[in-house]
mmCIF file with all atom_site columns, C-alpha atoms in Angstrom:
data_model
loop_
_atom_site.group_PDB
_atom_site.id
_atom_site.type_symbol
_atom_site.label_atom_id
_atom_site.label_alt_id
_atom_site.label_comp_id
_atom_site.label_asym_id
_atom_site.label_entity_id
_atom_site.label_seq_id
_atom_site.pdbx_PDB_ins_code
_atom_site.Cartn_x
_atom_site.Cartn_y
_atom_site.Cartn_z
_atom_site.occupancy
_atom_site.B_iso_or_equiv
_atom_site.pdbx_formal_charge
_atom_site.auth_seq_id
_atom_site.auth_comp_id
_atom_site.auth_asym_id
_atom_site.auth_atom_id
_atom_site.pdbx_PDB_model_num
ATOM 1   C CA . ARG A 1 1   ? 100.566 92.809  98.268 1.00 72.00 ? 1   ARG A CA 1
ATOM 2   C CA . LYS A 1 2   ? 100.552 90.273  95.453 1.00 81.00 ? 2   LYS A CA 1
ATOM 3   C CA . GLU A 1 3   ? 103.590 90.197  93.204 1.00 90.00 ? 3   GLU A CA 1
ATOM 4   C CA . VAL A 1 4   ? 101.443 90.540  90.084 1.00 94.00 ? 4   VAL A CA 1
ATOM 5   C CA . GLU A 1 5   ? 97.977  92.043  90.222 1.00 94.00 ? 5   GLU A CA 1
ATOM 6   C CA . GLN A 1 6   ? 95.275  92.107  87.596 1.00 94.00 ? 6   GLN A CA 1
ATOM 7   C CA . ASP A 1 7   ? 91.670  93.217  87.620 1.00 88.00 ? 7   ASP A CA 1
ATOM 8   C CA . PRO A 1 8   ? 89.789  89.895  87.395 1.00 86.00 ? 8   PRO A CA 1
ATOM 9   C CA . GLY A 1 9   ? 86.849  91.472  85.580 1.00 87.00 ? 9   GLY A CA 1
ATOM 10  C CA . PRO A 1 10  ? 84.790  90.213  83.991 1.00 94.00 ? 10  PRO A CA 1
ATOM 11  C CA . PHE A 1 11  ? 84.819  92.745  81.212 1.00 95.00 ? 11  PHE A CA 1
ATOM 12  C CA . ASN A 1 12  ? 81.641  92.535  79.127 1.00 96.00 ? 12  ASN A CA 1
ATOM 13  C CA . VAL A 1 13  ? 81.975  94.456  75.876 1.00 97.00 ? 13  VAL A CA 1
ATOM 14  C CA . PRO A 1 14  ? 80.104  94.555  72.557 1.00 97.00 ? 14  PRO A CA 1
ATOM 15  C CA . GLU A 1 15  ? 81.717  93.489  69.318 1.00 98.00 ? 15  GLU A CA 1
ATOM 16  C CA . GLY A 1 16  ? 83.809  96.250  67.843 1.00 97.00 ? 16  GLY A CA 1
ATOM 17  C CA . ALA A 1 17  ? 84.625  97.843  71.184 1.00 97.00 ? 17  ALA A CA 1
ATOM 18  C CA . THR A 1 18  ? 88.105  98.751  72.379 1.00 97.00 ? 18  THR A CA 1
ATOM 19  C CA . VAL A 1 19  ? 89.084  97.263  75.721 1.00 97.00 ? 19  VAL A CA 1
ATOM 20  C CA . ALA A 1 20  ? 92.192  97.724  77.845 1.00 96.00 ? 20  ALA A CA 1
ATOM 21  C CA . PHE A 1 21  ? 93.665  95.612  80.618 1.00 94.00 ? 21  PHE A CA 1
ATOM 22  C CA . ASN A 1 22  ? 96.336  96.624  83.089 1.00 94.00 ? 22  ASN A CA 1
ATOM 23  C CA . CYS A 1 23  ? 98.622  94.542  85.235 1.00 95.00 ? 23  CYS A CA 1
ATOM 24  C CA . THR A 1 24  ? 100.917 95.821  87.988 1.00 96.00 ? 24  THR A CA 1
ATOM 25  C CA . TYR A 1 25  ? 103.993 94.110  89.377 1.00 95.00 ? 25  TYR A CA 1
ATOM 26  C CA . SER A 1 26  ? 105.832 94.725  92.615 1.00 94.00 ? 26  SER A CA 1
ATOM 27  C CA . ASN A 1 27  ? 109.413 93.648  91.878 1.00 91.00 ? 27  ASN A CA 1
ATOM 28  C CA . SER A 1 28  ? 111.311 96.367  90.083 1.00 90.00 ? 28  SER A CA 1
ATOM 29  C CA . ALA A 1 29  ? 113.957 93.805  89.068 1.00 88.00 ? 29  ALA A CA 1
ATOM 30  C CA . SER A 1 30  ? 111.450 91.967  86.872 1.00 88.00 ? 30  SER A CA 1
ATOM 31  C CA . GLN A 1 31  ? 112.956 91.303  83.494 1.00 84.00 ? 31  GLN A CA 1
ATOM 32  C CA . SER A 1 32  ? 110.476 89.878  81.029 1.00 88.00 ? 32  SER A CA 1
ATOM 33  C CA . PHE A 1 33  ? 106.794 90.426  80.500 1.00 93.00 ? 33  PHE A CA 1
ATOM 34  C CA . PHE A 1 34  ? 104.166 88.611  78.482 1.00 94.00 ? 34  PHE A CA 1
ATOM 35  C CA . TRP A 1 35  ? 100.456 88.428  77.865 1.00 96.00 ? 35  TRP A CA 1
ATOM 36  C CA . TYR A 1 36  ? 98.961  84.953  77.540 1.00 97.00 ? 36  TYR A CA 1
ATOM 37  C CA . ARG A 1 37  ? 95.443  84.049  76.512 1.00 97.00 ? 37  ARG A CA 1
ATOM 38  C CA . GLN A 1 38  ? 93.644  81.073  78.046 1.00 97.00 ? 38  GLN A CA 1
ATOM 39  C CA . ASP A 1 39  ? 90.363  79.609  76.846 1.00 95.00 ? 39  ASP A CA 1
ATOM 40  C CA . CYS A 1 40  ? 88.204  77.566  79.201 1.00 91.00 ? 40  CYS A CA 1
ATOM 41  C CA . ARG A 1 41  ? 89.796  74.162  79.982 1.00 87.00 ? 41  ARG A CA 1
ATOM 42  C CA . LYS A 1 42  ? 92.679  74.857  77.590 1.00 92.00 ? 42  LYS A CA 1
ATOM 43  C CA . GLU A 1 43  ? 96.326  75.662  78.091 1.00 94.00 ? 43  GLU A CA 1
ATOM 44  C CA . PRO A 1 44  ? 97.637  79.238  78.188 1.00 95.00 ? 44  PRO A CA 1
ATOM 45  C CA . LYS A 1 45  ? 98.902  80.401  74.809 1.00 95.00 ? 45  LYS A CA 1
ATOM 46  C CA . LEU A 1 46  ? 101.344 83.217  74.252 1.00 94.00 ? 46  LEU A CA 1
ATOM 47  C CA . LEU A 1 47  ? 99.618  86.288  72.905 1.00 95.00 ? 47  LEU A CA 1
ATOM 48  C CA . MET A 1 48  ? 102.548 88.655  72.851 1.00 93.00 ? 48  MET A CA 1
ATOM 49  C CA . SER A 1 49  ? 105.730 89.740  74.550 1.00 91.00 ? 49  SER A CA 1
ATOM 50  C CA . VAL A 1 50  ? 105.771 93.187  76.105 1.00 91.00 ? 50  VAL A CA 1
ATOM 51  C CA . TYR A 1 51  ? 108.526 95.744  75.652 1.00 81.00 ? 51  TYR A CA 1
ATOM 52  C CA . SER A 1 52  ? 109.136 99.281  76.871 1.00 82.00 ? 52  SER A CA 1
ATOM 53  C CA . SER A 1 53  ? 108.973 100.501 73.314 1.00 84.00 ? 53  SER A CA 1
ATOM 54  C CA . GLY A 1 54  ? 105.536 98.946  72.961 1.00 85.00 ? 54  GLY A CA 1
ATOM 55  C CA . ASN A 1 55  ? 104.580 96.380  70.410 1.00 90.00 ? 55  ASN A CA 1
ATOM 56  C CA . GLU A 1 56  ? 101.618 95.851  68.182 1.00 93.00 ? 56  GLU A CA 1
ATOM 57  C CA . ASP A 1 57  ? 100.228 92.758  66.515 1.00 93.00 ? 57  ASP A CA 1
ATOM 58  C CA . GLY A 1 58  ? 97.169  93.476  64.445 1.00 96.00 ? 58  GLY A CA 1
ATOM 59  C CA . ARG A 1 59  ? 94.378  94.566  66.798 1.00 97.00 ? 59  ARG A CA 1
ATOM 60  C CA . PHE A 1 60  ? 96.516  93.984  69.894 1.00 97.00 ? 60  PHE A CA 1
ATOM 61  C CA . THR A 1 61  ? 98.908  96.486  71.441 1.00 96.00 ? 61  THR A CA 1
ATOM 62  C CA . ALA A 1 62  ? 101.036 95.844  74.526 1.00 96.00 ? 62  ALA A CA 1
ATOM 63  C CA . GLN A 1 63  ? 102.998 98.362  76.522 1.00 95.00 ? 63  GLN A CA 1
ATOM 64  C CA . LEU A 1 64  ? 105.406 98.236  79.450 1.00 94.00 ? 64  LEU A CA 1
ATOM 65  C CA . ASN A 1 65  ? 105.853 101.147 81.846 1.00 93.00 ? 65  ASN A CA 1
ATOM 66  C CA . ARG A 1 66  ? 108.867 100.339 84.025 1.00 92.00 ? 66  ARG A CA 1
ATOM 67  C CA . ALA A 1 67  ? 108.684 103.565 86.027 1.00 93.00 ? 67  ALA A CA 1
ATOM 68  C CA . SER A 1 68  ? 105.153 102.808 87.195 1.00 93.00 ? 68  SER A CA 1
ATOM 69  C CA . GLN A 1 69  ? 105.651 99.028  87.100 1.00 95.00 ? 69  GLN A CA 1
ATOM 70  C CA . TYR A 1 70  ? 102.689 98.103  84.991 1.00 93.00 ? 70  TYR A CA 1
ATOM 71  C CA . ILE A 1 71  ? 101.969 96.493  81.672 1.00 96.00 ? 71  ILE A CA 1
ATOM 72  C CA . SER A 1 72  ? 98.937  96.984  79.524 1.00 96.00 ? 72  SER A CA 1
ATOM 73  C CA . LEU A 1 73  ? 97.081  95.224  76.741 1.00 97.00 ? 73  LEU A CA 1
ATOM 74  C CA . LEU A 1 74  ? 94.784  97.040  74.350 1.00 97.00 ? 74  LEU A CA 1
ATOM 75  C CA . ILE A 1 75  ? 92.389  95.155  72.095 1.00 97.00 ? 75  ILE A CA 1
ATOM 76  C CA . ARG A 1 76  ? 90.779  97.127  69.297 1.00 98.00 ? 76  ARG A CA 1
ATOM 77  C CA . ASP A 1 77  ? 87.699  96.127  67.278 1.00 98.00 ? 77  ASP A CA 1
ATOM 78  C CA . SER A 1 78  ? 86.861  93.245  69.641 1.00 98.00 ? 78  SER A CA 1
ATOM 79  C CA . LYS A 1 79  ? 85.680  89.994  68.090 1.00 98.00 ? 79  LYS A CA 1
ATOM 80  C CA . LEU A 1 80  ? 83.531  87.285  69.632 1.00 97.00 ? 80  LEU A CA 1
ATOM 81  C CA . SER A 1 81  ? 86.571  85.026  69.397 1.00 97.00 ? 81  SER A CA 1
ATOM 82  C CA . ASP A 1 82  ? 88.516  87.341  71.726 1.00 98.00 ? 82  ASP A CA 1
ATOM 83  C CA . SER A 1 83  ? 86.413  86.073  74.647 1.00 97.00 ? 83  SER A CA 1
ATOM 84  C CA . ALA A 1 84  ? 88.911  84.402  76.976 1.00 97.00 ? 84  ALA A CA 1
ATOM 85  C CA . THR A 1 85  ? 90.969  84.950  80.113 1.00 96.00 ? 85  THR A CA 1
ATOM 86  C CA . TYR A 1 86  ? 94.020  87.127  79.627 1.00 97.00 ? 86  TYR A CA 1
ATOM 87  C CA . LEU A 1 87  ? 96.965  86.342  81.885 1.00 97.00 ? 87  LEU A CA 1
ATOM 88  C CA . CYS A 1 88  ? 99.729  88.777  82.662 1.00 96.00 ? 88  CYS A CA 1
ATOM 89  C CA . VAL A 1 89  ? 103.074 86.988  83.156 1.00 94.00 ? 89  VAL A CA 1
ATOM 90  C CA . VAL A 1 90  ? 106.150 88.488  84.786 1.00 92.00 ? 90  VAL A CA 1
ATOM 91  C CA . ILE A 1 91  ? 109.543 86.792  84.955 1.00 88.00 ? 91  ILE A CA 1
ATOM 92  C CA . THR A 1 92  ? 111.877 87.925  87.715 1.00 82.00 ? 92  THR A CA 1
ATOM 93  C CA . GLY A 1 93  ? 115.281 86.308  87.592 1.00 73.00 ? 93  GLY A CA 1
ATOM 94  C CA . GLY A 1 94  ? 115.927 82.756  86.571 1.00 73.00 ? 94  GLY A CA 1
ATOM 95  C CA . PHE A 1 95  ? 112.845 80.622  86.334 1.00 79.00 ? 95  PHE A CA 1
ATOM 96  C CA . LYS A 1 96  ? 110.669 82.645  88.684 1.00 80.00 ? 96  LYS A CA 1
ATOM 97  C CA . THR A 1 97  ? 107.596 83.049  86.492 1.00 86.00 ? 97  THR A CA 1
ATOM 98  C CA . ILE A 1 98  ? 104.643 84.740  88.128 1.00 89.00 ? 98  ILE A CA 1
ATOM 99  C CA . PHE A 1 99  ? 101.148 84.701  86.686 1.00 93.00 ? 99  PHE A CA 1
ATOM 100 C CA . GLY A 1 100 ? 98.542  87.308  87.406 1.00 94.00 ? 100 GLY A CA 1
ATOM 101 C CA . ALA A 1 101 ? 95.128  86.026  88.409 1.00 93.00 ? 101 ALA A CA 1
ATOM 102 C CA . GLY A 1 102 ? 93.808  86.674  84.905 1.00 95.00 ? 102 GLY A CA 1
ATOM 103 C CA . THR A 1 103 ? 91.218  89.037  83.478 1.00 95.00 ? 103 THR A CA 1
ATOM 104 C CA . ARG A 1 104 ? 88.099  87.510  81.982 1.00 95.00 ? 104 ARG A CA 1
ATOM 105 C CA . LEU A 1 105 ? 86.767  89.085  78.800 1.00 97.00 ? 105 LEU A CA 1
ATOM 106 C CA . PHE A 1 106 ? 83.357  88.428  77.278 1.00 97.00 ? 106 PHE A CA 1
ATOM 107 C CA . VAL A 1 107 ? 82.659  89.927  73.864 1.00 98.00 ? 107 VAL A CA 1
ATOM 108 C CA . LYS A 1 108 ? 78.990  89.902  72.930 1.00 96.00 ? 108 LYS A CA 1
ATOM 109 C CA . ALA A 1 109 ? 77.220  90.305  69.610 1.00 94.00 ? 109 ALA A CA 1
ATOM 110 C CA . ASP B 2 1   ? 107.785 71.587  65.714 1.00 59.00 ? 1   ASP B CA 1
ATOM 111 C CA . THR B 2 2   ? 106.545 74.045  68.328 1.00 65.00 ? 2   THR B CA 1
ATOM 112 C CA . GLU B 2 3   ? 104.495 71.584  70.317 1.00 91.00 ? 3   GLU B CA 1
ATOM 113 C CA . VAL B 2 4   ? 104.593 70.373  73.860 1.00 96.00 ? 4   VAL B CA 1
ATOM 114 C CA . THR B 2 5   ? 102.755 67.060  74.018 1.00 97.00 ? 5   THR B CA 1
ATOM 115 C CA . GLN B 2 6   ? 101.169 65.803  77.212 1.00 97.00 ? 6   GLN B CA 1
ATOM 116 C CA . THR B 2 7   ? 99.600  62.435  77.930 1.00 97.00 ? 7   THR B CA 1
ATOM 117 C CA . PRO B 2 8   ? 97.103  61.412  79.040 1.00 97.00 ? 8   PRO B CA 1
ATOM 118 C CA . LYS B 2 9   ? 94.627  64.233  78.414 1.00 96.00 ? 9   LYS B CA 1
ATOM 119 C CA . HIS B 2 10  ? 92.343  62.992  81.154 1.00 97.00 ? 10  HIS B CA 1
ATOM 120 C CA . LEU B 2 11  ? 93.063  60.793  84.178 1.00 96.00 ? 11  LEU B CA 1
ATOM 121 C CA . VAL B 2 12  ? 90.835  59.499  86.945 1.00 96.00 ? 12  VAL B CA 1
ATOM 122 C CA . MET B 2 13  ? 92.570  57.782  89.820 1.00 94.00 ? 13  MET B CA 1
ATOM 123 C CA . GLY B 2 14  ? 91.859  56.534  93.295 1.00 92.00 ? 14  GLY B CA 1
ATOM 124 C CA . MET B 2 15  ? 93.776  57.679  96.328 1.00 91.00 ? 15  MET B CA 1
ATOM 125 C CA . THR B 2 16  ? 95.766  54.431  96.474 1.00 90.00 ? 16  THR B CA 1
ATOM 126 C CA . ASN B 2 17  ? 96.737  54.378  92.803 1.00 90.00 ? 17  ASN B CA 1
ATOM 127 C CA . LYS B 2 18  ? 100.096 55.130  91.255 1.00 95.00 ? 18  LYS B CA 1
ATOM 128 C CA . LYS B 2 19  ? 100.061 56.889  87.908 1.00 96.00 ? 19  LYS B CA 1
ATOM 129 C CA . SER B 2 20  ? 102.373 59.015  85.784 1.00 97.00 ? 20  SER B CA 1
ATOM 130 C CA . LEU B 2 21  ? 101.893 62.081  83.621 1.00 98.00 ? 21  LEU B CA 1
ATOM 131 C CA . LYS B 2 22  ? 104.147 62.457  80.607 1.00 98.00 ? 22  LYS B CA 1
ATOM 132 C CA . CYS B 2 23  ? 105.383 65.469  78.679 1.00 98.00 ? 23  CYS B CA 1
ATOM 133 C CA . GLU B 2 24  ? 107.526 65.681  75.544 1.00 98.00 ? 24  GLU B CA 1
ATOM 134 C CA . GLN B 2 25  ? 108.963 68.516  73.479 1.00 97.00 ? 25  GLN B CA 1
ATOM 135 C CA . HIS B 2 26  ? 111.313 68.632  70.510 1.00 92.00 ? 26  HIS B CA 1
ATOM 136 C CA . MET B 2 27  ? 112.031 72.348  70.375 1.00 91.00 ? 27  MET B CA 1
ATOM 137 C CA . GLY B 2 28  ? 115.492 71.959  71.911 1.00 90.00 ? 28  GLY B CA 1
ATOM 138 C CA . HIS B 2 29  ? 114.311 73.639  75.099 1.00 91.00 ? 29  HIS B CA 1
ATOM 139 C CA . ARG B 2 30  ? 116.494 72.796  78.084 1.00 91.00 ? 30  ARG B CA 1
ATOM 140 C CA . ALA B 2 31  ? 114.072 74.064  80.723 1.00 91.00 ? 31  ALA B CA 1
ATOM 141 C CA . MET B 2 32  ? 110.888 72.149  81.514 1.00 95.00 ? 32  MET B CA 1
ATOM 142 C CA . TYR B 2 33  ? 108.180 72.924  84.024 1.00 95.00 ? 33  TYR B CA 1
ATOM 143 C CA . TRP B 2 34  ? 105.215 71.406  85.813 1.00 97.00 ? 34  TRP B CA 1
ATOM 144 C CA . TYR B 2 35  ? 102.334 73.676  86.752 1.00 96.00 ? 35  TYR B CA 1
ATOM 145 C CA . LYS B 2 36  ? 99.100  72.934  88.600 1.00 97.00 ? 36  LYS B CA 1
ATOM 146 C CA . GLN B 2 37  ? 95.961  74.902  87.768 1.00 96.00 ? 37  GLN B CA 1
ATOM 147 C CA . LYS B 2 38  ? 92.686  74.873  89.637 1.00 95.00 ? 38  LYS B CA 1
ATOM 148 C CA . ALA B 2 39  ? 89.505  76.168  88.027 1.00 92.00 ? 39  ALA B CA 1
ATOM 149 C CA . LYS B 2 40  ? 89.381  79.955  87.665 1.00 89.00 ? 40  LYS B CA 1
ATOM 150 C CA . LYS B 2 41  ? 92.870  80.318  89.135 1.00 92.00 ? 41  LYS B CA 1
ATOM 151 C CA . PRO B 2 42  ? 96.185  81.026  87.414 1.00 93.00 ? 42  PRO B CA 1
ATOM 152 C CA . PRO B 2 43  ? 98.773  78.266  86.954 1.00 94.00 ? 43  PRO B CA 1
ATOM 153 C CA . GLU B 2 44  ? 100.938 77.599  90.016 1.00 93.00 ? 44  GLU B CA 1
ATOM 154 C CA . LEU B 2 45  ? 104.533 76.514  89.522 1.00 92.00 ? 45  LEU B CA 1
ATOM 155 C CA . MET B 2 46  ? 105.415 73.110  90.981 1.00 96.00 ? 46  MET B CA 1
ATOM 156 C CA . PHE B 2 47  ? 108.806 72.088  89.558 1.00 96.00 ? 47  PHE B CA 1
ATOM 157 C CA . VAL B 2 48  ? 111.430 73.340  87.140 1.00 94.00 ? 48  VAL B CA 1
ATOM 158 C CA . TYR B 2 49  ? 114.137 71.283  85.470 1.00 95.00 ? 49  TYR B CA 1
ATOM 159 C CA . SER B 2 50  ? 117.067 72.990  83.829 1.00 91.00 ? 50  SER B CA 1
ATOM 160 C CA . TYR B 2 51  ? 119.468 70.892  81.756 1.00 92.00 ? 51  TYR B CA 1
ATOM 161 C CA . GLU B 2 52  ? 117.777 67.798  83.184 1.00 95.00 ? 52  GLU B CA 1
ATOM 162 C CA . LYS B 2 53  ? 118.480 68.798  86.780 1.00 95.00 ? 53  LYS B CA 1
ATOM 163 C CA . LEU B 2 54  ? 115.819 69.835  89.264 1.00 95.00 ? 54  LEU B CA 1
ATOM 164 C CA . SER B 2 55  ? 116.199 73.585  89.782 1.00 92.00 ? 55  SER B CA 1
ATOM 165 C CA . ILE B 2 56  ? 113.035 74.516  91.608 1.00 90.00 ? 56  ILE B CA 1
ATOM 166 C CA . ASN B 2 57  ? 110.671 72.580  93.866 1.00 93.00 ? 57  ASN B CA 1
ATOM 167 C CA . GLU B 2 58  ? 107.989 74.925  95.135 1.00 91.00 ? 58  GLU B CA 1
ATOM 168 C CA . SER B 2 59  ? 107.477 72.976  98.368 1.00 91.00 ? 59  SER B CA 1
ATOM 169 C CA . VAL B 2 60  ? 105.389 70.374  96.580 1.00 96.00 ? 60  VAL B CA 1
ATOM 170 C CA . PRO B 2 61  ? 104.233 67.365  98.672 1.00 96.00 ? 61  PRO B CA 1
ATOM 171 C CA . SER B 2 62  ? 106.266 64.207  98.155 1.00 96.00 ? 62  SER B CA 1
ATOM 172 C CA . ARG B 2 63  ? 103.254 62.404  96.693 1.00 96.00 ? 63  ARG B CA 1
ATOM 173 C CA . PHE B 2 64  ? 104.255 64.274  93.511 1.00 98.00 ? 64  PHE B CA 1
ATOM 174 C CA . SER B 2 65  ? 107.598 63.062  92.158 1.00 97.00 ? 65  SER B CA 1
ATOM 175 C CA . PRO B 2 66  ? 109.077 64.633  89.022 1.00 98.00 ? 66  PRO B CA 1
ATOM 176 C CA . GLU B 2 67  ? 111.557 62.990  86.715 1.00 98.00 ? 67  GLU B CA 1
ATOM 177 C CA . CYS B 2 68  ? 113.456 64.257  83.688 1.00 97.00 ? 68  CYS B CA 1
ATOM 178 C CA . PRO B 2 69  ? 114.899 61.222  81.843 1.00 96.00 ? 69  PRO B CA 1
ATOM 179 C CA . ASN B 2 70  ? 116.381 63.310  79.020 1.00 95.00 ? 70  ASN B CA 1
ATOM 180 C CA . SER B 2 71  ? 116.239 66.754  77.497 1.00 93.00 ? 71  SER B CA 1
ATOM 181 C CA . SER B 2 72  ? 112.957 66.064  75.684 1.00 96.00 ? 72  SER B CA 1
ATOM 182 C CA . LEU B 2 73  ? 110.964 64.252  78.336 1.00 97.00 ? 73  LEU B CA 1
ATOM 183 C CA . LEU B 2 74  ? 109.449 65.193  81.664 1.00 98.00 ? 74  LEU B CA 1
ATOM 184 C CA . ASN B 2 75  ? 107.372 62.934  83.870 1.00 98.00 ? 75  ASN B CA 1
ATOM 185 C CA . LEU B 2 76  ? 105.318 63.510  86.977 1.00 98.00 ? 76  LEU B CA 1
ATOM 186 C CA . HIS B 2 77  ? 104.779 60.415  89.108 1.00 98.00 ? 77  HIS B CA 1
ATOM 187 C CA . LEU B 2 78  ? 101.702 60.429  91.295 1.00 97.00 ? 78  LEU B CA 1
ATOM 188 C CA . HIS B 2 79  ? 101.134 58.307  94.380 1.00 95.00 ? 79  HIS B CA 1
ATOM 189 C CA . ALA B 2 80  ? 98.600  58.437  97.204 1.00 94.00 ? 80  ALA B CA 1
ATOM 190 C CA . LEU B 2 81  ? 96.998  61.633  95.967 1.00 95.00 ? 81  LEU B CA 1
ATOM 191 C CA . GLN B 2 82  ? 94.184  63.415  97.724 1.00 95.00 ? 82  GLN B CA 1
ATOM 192 C CA . PRO B 2 83  ? 90.898  64.647  96.210 1.00 96.00 ? 83  PRO B CA 1
ATOM 193 C CA . GLU B 2 84  ? 92.148  68.246  96.580 1.00 96.00 ? 84  GLU B CA 1
ATOM 194 C CA . ASP B 2 85  ? 94.932  67.387  94.121 1.00 97.00 ? 85  ASP B CA 1
ATOM 195 C CA . SER B 2 86  ? 92.320  67.254  91.362 1.00 97.00 ? 86  SER B CA 1
ATOM 196 C CA . ALA B 2 87  ? 93.331  69.939  88.854 1.00 97.00 ? 87  ALA B CA 1
ATOM 197 C CA . LEU B 2 88  ? 94.700  70.604  85.390 1.00 97.00 ? 88  LEU B CA 1
ATOM 198 C CA . TYR B 2 89  ? 98.407  69.721  85.293 1.00 98.00 ? 89  TYR B CA 1
ATOM 199 C CA . LEU B 2 90  ? 100.305 71.694  82.696 1.00 97.00 ? 90  LEU B CA 1
ATOM 200 C CA . CYS B 2 91  ? 103.761 71.005  81.334 1.00 97.00 ? 91  CYS B CA 1
ATOM 201 C CA . ALA B 2 92  ? 105.743 73.839  79.772 1.00 96.00 ? 92  ALA B CA 1
ATOM 202 C CA . SER B 2 93  ? 109.142 74.302  78.221 1.00 94.00 ? 93  SER B CA 1
ATOM 203 C CA . SER B 2 94  ? 111.422 77.184  77.363 1.00 91.00 ? 94  SER B CA 1
ATOM 204 C CA . HIS B 2 95  ? 114.995 78.055  76.612 1.00 85.00 ? 95  HIS B CA 1
ATOM 205 C CA . PRO B 2 96  ? 116.779 78.513  79.931 1.00 79.00 ? 96  PRO B CA 1
ATOM 206 C CA . PRO B 2 97  ? 117.271 82.088  81.008 1.00 72.00 ? 97  PRO B CA 1
ATOM 207 C CA . THR B 2 98  ? 120.390 83.759  79.696 1.00 66.00 ? 98  THR B CA 1
ATOM 208 C CA . THR B 2 99  ? 121.897 86.849  81.202 1.00 50.00 ? 99  THR B CA 1
ATOM 209 C CA . GLY B 2 100 ? 119.205 89.443  81.434 1.00 52.00 ? 100 GLY B CA 1
ATOM 210 C CA . VAL B 2 101 ? 116.873 87.608  79.080 1.00 56.00 ? 101 VAL B CA 1
ATOM 211 C CA . ASN B 2 102 ? 114.149 85.133  79.858 1.00 58.00 ? 102 ASN B CA 1
ATOM 212 C CA . GLU B 2 103 ? 112.442 83.118  77.222 1.00 76.00 ? 103 GLU B CA 1
ATOM 213 C CA . LYS B 2 104 ? 108.733 82.621  76.862 1.00 86.00 ? 104 LYS B CA 1
ATOM 214 C CA . LEU B 2 105 ? 106.973 79.463  77.959 1.00 90.00 ? 105 LEU B CA 1
ATOM 215 C CA . PHE B 2 106 ? 105.277 77.034  75.622 1.00 93.00 ? 106 PHE B CA 1
ATOM 216 C CA . PHE B 2 107 ? 102.553 74.981  77.281 1.00 96.00 ? 107 PHE B CA 1
ATOM 217 C CA . GLY B 2 108 ? 101.192 71.536  76.592 1.00 96.00 ? 108 GLY B CA 1
ATOM 218 C CA . SER B 2 109 ? 97.429  71.052  76.518 1.00 96.00 ? 109 SER B CA 1
ATOM 219 C CA . GLY B 2 110 ? 97.462  69.623  80.019 1.00 96.00 ? 110 GLY B CA 1
ATOM 220 C CA . THR B 2 111 ? 96.210  66.557  81.866 1.00 97.00 ? 111 THR B CA 1
ATOM 221 C CA . GLN B 2 112 ? 92.872  66.987  83.612 1.00 96.00 ? 112 GLN B CA 1
ATOM 222 C CA . LEU B 2 113 ? 93.277  64.904  86.761 1.00 97.00 ? 113 LEU B CA 1
ATOM 223 C CA . SER B 2 114 ? 90.449  63.756  89.007 1.00 96.00 ? 114 SER B CA 1
ATOM 224 C CA . VAL B 2 115 ? 91.262  62.015  92.287 1.00 96.00 ? 115 VAL B CA 1
ATOM 225 C CA . LEU B 2 116 ? 88.408  60.039  93.774 1.00 93.00 ? 116 LEU B CA 1
#
């Protein structure tokens, strides 16, 4: 079993749709969780940190469920510019940073 | 300044060449990382430096040689690479982990390397 698993997609959604991604992790000692966004041939950029209490930034909402060992990302009112690969990142002790395989999102007009 | 700067942006080299990738940050981060990313795959950790000392080497072949001259700079020296080493090489930095807290990574824009 992979340490961090994501549905690779692709997710094809129309503009204005709501889309949700999940990511599961296997190490219960994992400490920090993030969602990164990566555009084609560009570097990953931090989208948001993920906390048990949940956090929201505009159209984006992230949630951590420690009991079930998954994190989620919800995007509301999708824009064309949201098309990208979304990477789930889990940090387990020290510098051990594990990336999920990424979920590809295509938003179409 | 929240930038991690990498040079060059693109590099083409032969299998007998020696080249170096450079990375610089001025955010006061004391942890710096090299990642390798192949197309349609997630970044794979290669090396981590913490307080200018090598903390992690993820069993990377010796043809890749990292160097951290000071707290702002990170180099990756390349020698006798193979075509399968062609990839995007990403540098990242962060504050080192403190007890129970890990800090987020900031990435440079990467060096797209092609080995012929």
